[in-house]
Amino acid sequence: MSGNVRRLRRTSWRSAVSLGGVSSRRARTLPFLRSLARHARTPVHAFEEASRRAGGELVRLNMGPFRPYLVTHPEHVQHVLKTNQPNYVRAGMFWDPLAPLLGQGILSEGEGWAASRKILQPVFTARYVNSLAGHMAQIITGLIDVTLVPGRRFDIGELISTLIHPTIVRLFLGATISDEDIGRLAPAYDTGVTARSLRLLLPSVPERFPLPGDRAFKRAIRTIDEVVYPRIQYAKTRREEDADLVSRLVRARPGEADADRLIRDDMVAIHGAATETSVTALTWVWPVLDAHPKIAARVYEEVDRVVGRGPVTVAHLQDLTYLKMFVDELVRLYPPGWILPRTAARADHIDGIEIPAGATMVLSPYLTHRLPEFWDRALEFDPERFAPGNDRARHRYAYFPFAAGPHVCLGPHLFMMEALLLIAGILCKYRPLLHTTGPITPRLASTLRPPKGLSMTLVPAGAA
Ligand code: HEM
């Protein structure tokens, strides 16, 4: 253990770090390329190893010419996301390659982001999201009815995407969107966020050097635009009270120059932020239930007691308290947004370590959520951590699956509603039988996905 971390453990979190302090040291550098080569098939282990070796200290990862800072300690996370947030911008690694898809609105930085946030924050109130709940419940239960066939083997990722994707599209882009357009959007988004994986990790390769995936990425953007722009035109002809998101955004930008492009950018960014993360999180549910039979039994008991044989409705949600704790714990150990990269706009100091202007800072909820210094039995899946009152002793920034500070996610409430409706909607009718056994290693993509090809069969709940 480094002296720095020993000091962090001895003293209180607040007093331990001299953020912005004057004494300056260089960060220790860990040989990350070698570690990546050793864990070529499971790169998540290379990140876990780096975090173990860092032990909460701010370190650099040696990736050849590219040496990002790994930020895991909650105090340091707080500094980057909140205290000195304007200095840590969403640019460079991860963000620049995706900018042509996400545009210049809510998932960008600076004035474009601020203008979109000002419009969207009051839209995503608990009241608005609750007003969508009934419609969401109807869509999800309808999709469960037509999609799930007892006894058939399902690829879990595909199944969850088949349920979540149309739900989000109909809520955001309007109930009248055609099945054909919904069918075009899902693969285009998937390509959009995966085609540039190489560029996400190699931000120093200039755009003028073509890399595999670039052309597929451009095609995906064309397809998305072909669906989204007509929906904006359609929303302009609709009635005042339409509650879908595109209608709300059209009303929020009356007569603004370039309004169509700005609305398109926000629609595409929010859609991406909402579906990719939700699908990933809800794909993890099934291997986790399978791996923890006692916890699964409590979840099943609660769903049976509260929802019976269904259908699940909004009225059931408030009584699904254990399921909610289960979902909170799910996104602790498997946070879809496993990496949050930032670029330092100006030089800074964190805990006495100098951060040069232009440095890449890699924050990772995945790693912070697993720090033994901040989590008792950190690797054990235990929903009880989220029982009311159990979070009192926890550092506020030890848990940040939805980020924090000015860029905090707008969707946690929507996600929780969607998660409870989908999980309880399936479990009130079926029990899952997984076809994979043994430990399941996360796969690093733009989100933290389970391995490809996980499959399950659903059997009627009474028969399991
Ligand atoms: C499991 C589900 C979700 C997770 C884990 C998640 C996580 C995150 C994270 C980590 C960020 C910050 C990204 C960054 O700045 O680096 C973020 C931002 C955002 N999320 Fe979510 N999200 C989820 C669902 C949703 C949903 C359902 C919506 C729909 C409204 C949504 C909308 C957004 C938006 C608009 C932002 C950008 C906020 C801003 O920069 O001002 N997210 N989300």
CSV table of C-alpha atoms in Angstrom, one decimal, residues 144-297:
chain,number,residue,atom,x,y,z
A,144,ILE,CA,-43.5,-9.1,-23.2
A,145,ASP,CA,-46.8,-10.8,-24.3
A,146,VAL,CA,-45.8,-10.9,-28.0
A,147,THR,CA,-42.1,-11.6,-27.6
A,148,LEU,CA,-41.7,-14.2,-24.8
A,149,VAL,CA,-42.3,-17.8,-25.7
A,150,PRO,CA,-42.0,-20.3,-22.8
A,151,GLY,CA,-39.5,-23.0,-23.6
A,152,ARG,CA,-37.7,-21.1,-26.4
A,153,ARG,CA,-34.0,-20.3,-26.0
A,154,PHE,CA,-33.3,-16.5,-26.1
A,155,ASP,CA,-30.1,-14.6,-26.5
A,156,ILE,CA,-30.4,-12.4,-23.5
A,157,GLY,CA,-28.9,-9.2,-25.0
A,158,GLU,CA,-31.1,-9.5,-28.1
A,159,LEU,CA,-34.2,-10.2,-26.0
A,160,ILE,CA,-33.7,-7.2,-23.7
A,161,SER,CA,-33.0,-4.9,-26.7
A,162,THR,CA,-36.2,-6.2,-28.4
A,163,LEU,CA,-38.1,-5.1,-25.3
A,164,ILE,CA,-36.3,-1.8,-24.3
A,165,HIS,CA,-35.6,-0.3,-27.7
A,166,PRO,CA,-39.2,0.1,-29.0
A,167,THR,CA,-40.3,1.2,-25.5
A,168,ILE,CA,-37.8,4.1,-25.5
A,169,VAL,CA,-38.4,5.0,-29.2
A,170,ARG,CA,-42.2,5.2,-28.7
A,171,LEU,CA,-41.9,7.3,-25.5
A,172,PHE,CA,-39.3,9.7,-27.1
A,173,LEU,CA,-40.2,9.8,-30.8
A,174,GLY,CA,-43.9,9.4,-30.5
A,175,ALA,CA,-46.5,6.6,-30.5
A,176,THR,CA,-47.1,6.7,-34.2
A,177,ILE,CA,-43.6,5.9,-35.3
A,178,SER,CA,-43.7,2.8,-37.6
A,179,ASP,CA,-42.3,-0.6,-36.7
A,180,GLU,CA,-40.1,-0.4,-39.8
A,181,ASP,CA,-38.5,2.8,-38.6
A,182,ILE,CA,-38.0,1.3,-35.1
A,183,GLY,CA,-36.4,-1.7,-36.7
A,184,ARG,CA,-34.0,0.5,-38.6
A,185,LEU,CA,-32.9,2.5,-35.6
A,186,ALA,CA,-31.8,-0.3,-33.3
A,187,PRO,CA,-29.0,-1.7,-35.5
A,188,ALA,CA,-28.0,1.8,-36.6
A,189,TYR,CA,-27.5,2.8,-32.9
A,190,ASP,CA,-25.7,-0.4,-32.2
A,191,THR,CA,-23.3,0.3,-35.1
A,192,GLY,CA,-23.0,3.9,-34.1
A,193,VAL,CA,-21.7,3.1,-30.6
A,194,THR,CA,-19.6,0.1,-31.5
A,195,ALA,CA,-18.1,0.8,-35.0
A,196,ARG,CA,-15.5,3.2,-33.7
A,197,SER,CA,-14.3,1.1,-30.7
A,198,LEU,CA,-10.7,1.4,-32.1
A,199,ARG,CA,-10.9,5.2,-32.2
A,200,LEU,CA,-12.4,5.3,-28.7
A,201,LEU,CA,-9.2,3.8,-27.4
A,202,LEU,CA,-6.8,5.6,-29.8
A,203,PRO,CA,-7.9,9.2,-29.7
A,204,SER,CA,-4.6,10.4,-31.1
A,205,VAL,CA,-5.2,8.9,-34.6
A,206,PRO,CA,-6.4,11.9,-36.7
A,207,GLU,CA,-9.8,11.6,-38.5
A,208,ARG,CA,-8.0,11.9,-41.9
A,209,PHE,CA,-6.5,8.4,-41.3
A,210,PRO,CA,-9.3,6.0,-42.0
A,211,LEU,CA,-9.8,3.2,-39.5
A,212,PRO,CA,-12.0,0.1,-39.8
A,213,GLY,CA,-15.5,0.9,-38.8
A,214,ASP,CA,-15.4,4.5,-40.0
A,215,ARG,CA,-17.7,3.9,-43.1
A,216,ALA,CA,-20.2,1.8,-41.1
A,217,PHE,CA,-20.3,4.6,-38.6
A,218,LYS,CA,-21.2,7.2,-41.3
A,219,ARG,CA,-23.9,4.9,-42.7
A,220,ALA,CA,-25.4,4.4,-39.3
A,221,ILE,CA,-25.6,8.2,-38.8
A,222,ARG,CA,-27.4,8.6,-42.2
A,223,THR,CA,-29.9,5.9,-41.2
A,224,ILE,CA,-30.6,7.6,-37.8
A,225,ASP,CA,-31.0,11.0,-39.4
A,226,GLU,CA,-33.4,9.5,-42.0
A,227,VAL,CA,-35.7,8.4,-39.2
A,228,VAL,CA,-35.3,11.3,-36.7
A,229,TYR,CA,-35.6,14.4,-38.9
A,230,PRO,CA,-39.1,13.3,-40.3
A,231,ARG,CA,-40.2,12.8,-36.7
A,232,ILE,CA,-39.2,16.4,-35.9
A,233,GLN,CA,-41.2,17.6,-38.9
A,234,TYR,CA,-44.2,15.5,-37.8
A,235,ALA,CA,-44.0,16.8,-34.2
A,236,LYS,CA,-44.3,20.3,-35.5
A,237,THR,CA,-47.7,19.5,-36.9
A,238,ARG,CA,-49.0,18.0,-33.7
A,239,ARG,CA,-51.2,19.2,-30.8
A,240,GLU,CA,-49.8,21.3,-27.9
A,241,GLU,CA,-50.4,18.6,-25.3
A,242,ASP,CA,-48.4,15.7,-26.9
A,243,ALA,CA,-46.2,14.4,-24.2
A,244,ASP,CA,-43.5,12.6,-26.2
A,245,LEU,CA,-40.0,14.0,-25.9
A,246,VAL,CA,-39.7,15.2,-29.5
A,247,SER,CA,-42.9,17.3,-29.2
A,248,ARG,CA,-41.6,18.8,-25.9
A,249,LEU,CA,-38.3,19.7,-27.6
A,250,VAL,CA,-40.1,21.2,-30.6
A,251,ARG,CA,-42.1,23.4,-28.3
A,252,ALA,CA,-39.0,24.4,-26.3
A,253,ARG,CA,-37.1,25.8,-29.3
A,254,PRO,CA,-39.8,27.9,-31.1
A,255,GLY,CA,-38.4,29.6,-34.1
A,256,GLU,CA,-34.7,29.1,-33.1
A,257,ALA,CA,-32.2,29.2,-35.9
A,258,ASP,CA,-30.9,25.7,-36.6
A,259,ALA,CA,-33.6,24.3,-34.3
A,260,ASP,CA,-34.0,21.1,-36.3
A,261,ARG,CA,-30.4,20.2,-36.0
A,262,LEU,CA,-30.3,21.0,-32.3
A,263,ILE,CA,-33.4,19.0,-31.6
A,264,ARG,CA,-31.9,16.1,-33.7
A,265,ASP,CA,-28.7,16.3,-31.7
A,266,ASP,CA,-30.6,16.1,-28.4
A,267,MET,CA,-33.0,13.3,-29.5
A,268,VAL,CA,-30.1,11.2,-30.8
A,269,ALA,CA,-27.9,11.8,-27.7
A,270,ILE,CA,-30.7,11.1,-25.2
A,271,HIS,CA,-31.9,8.1,-27.2
A,272,GLY,CA,-28.3,6.7,-27.2
A,273,ALA,CA,-27.8,7.5,-23.5
A,274,ALA,CA,-31.1,5.9,-22.5
A,275,THR,CA,-31.2,2.7,-24.6
A,276,GLU,CA,-27.6,1.4,-24.6
A,277,THR,CA,-27.2,1.9,-20.8
A,278,SER,CA,-30.6,0.4,-20.0
A,279,VAL,CA,-30.3,-2.6,-22.3
A,280,THR,CA,-26.8,-3.3,-20.8
A,281,ALA,CA,-28.0,-3.0,-17.2
A,282,LEU,CA,-31.0,-5.2,-17.8
A,283,THR,CA,-29.0,-7.8,-19.6
A,284,TRP,CA,-27.0,-8.3,-16.4
A,285,VAL,CA,-30.1,-9.1,-14.3
A,286,TRP,CA,-30.4,-12.7,-15.5
A,287,PRO,CA,-26.8,-14.0,-14.9
A,288,VAL,CA,-26.8,-12.3,-11.6
A,289,LEU,CA,-30.2,-13.9,-10.5
A,290,ASP,CA,-28.8,-17.2,-11.7
A,291,ALA,CA,-25.6,-16.8,-9.7
A,292,HIS,CA,-27.4,-15.9,-6.4
A,293,PRO,CA,-30.2,-18.3,-5.8
A,294,LYS,CA,-31.0,-16.9,-2.3
A,295,ILE,CA,-31.3,-13.3,-3.6
A,296,ALA,CA,-33.3,-14.6,-6.6
A,297,ALA,CA,-35.7,-16.3,-4.2
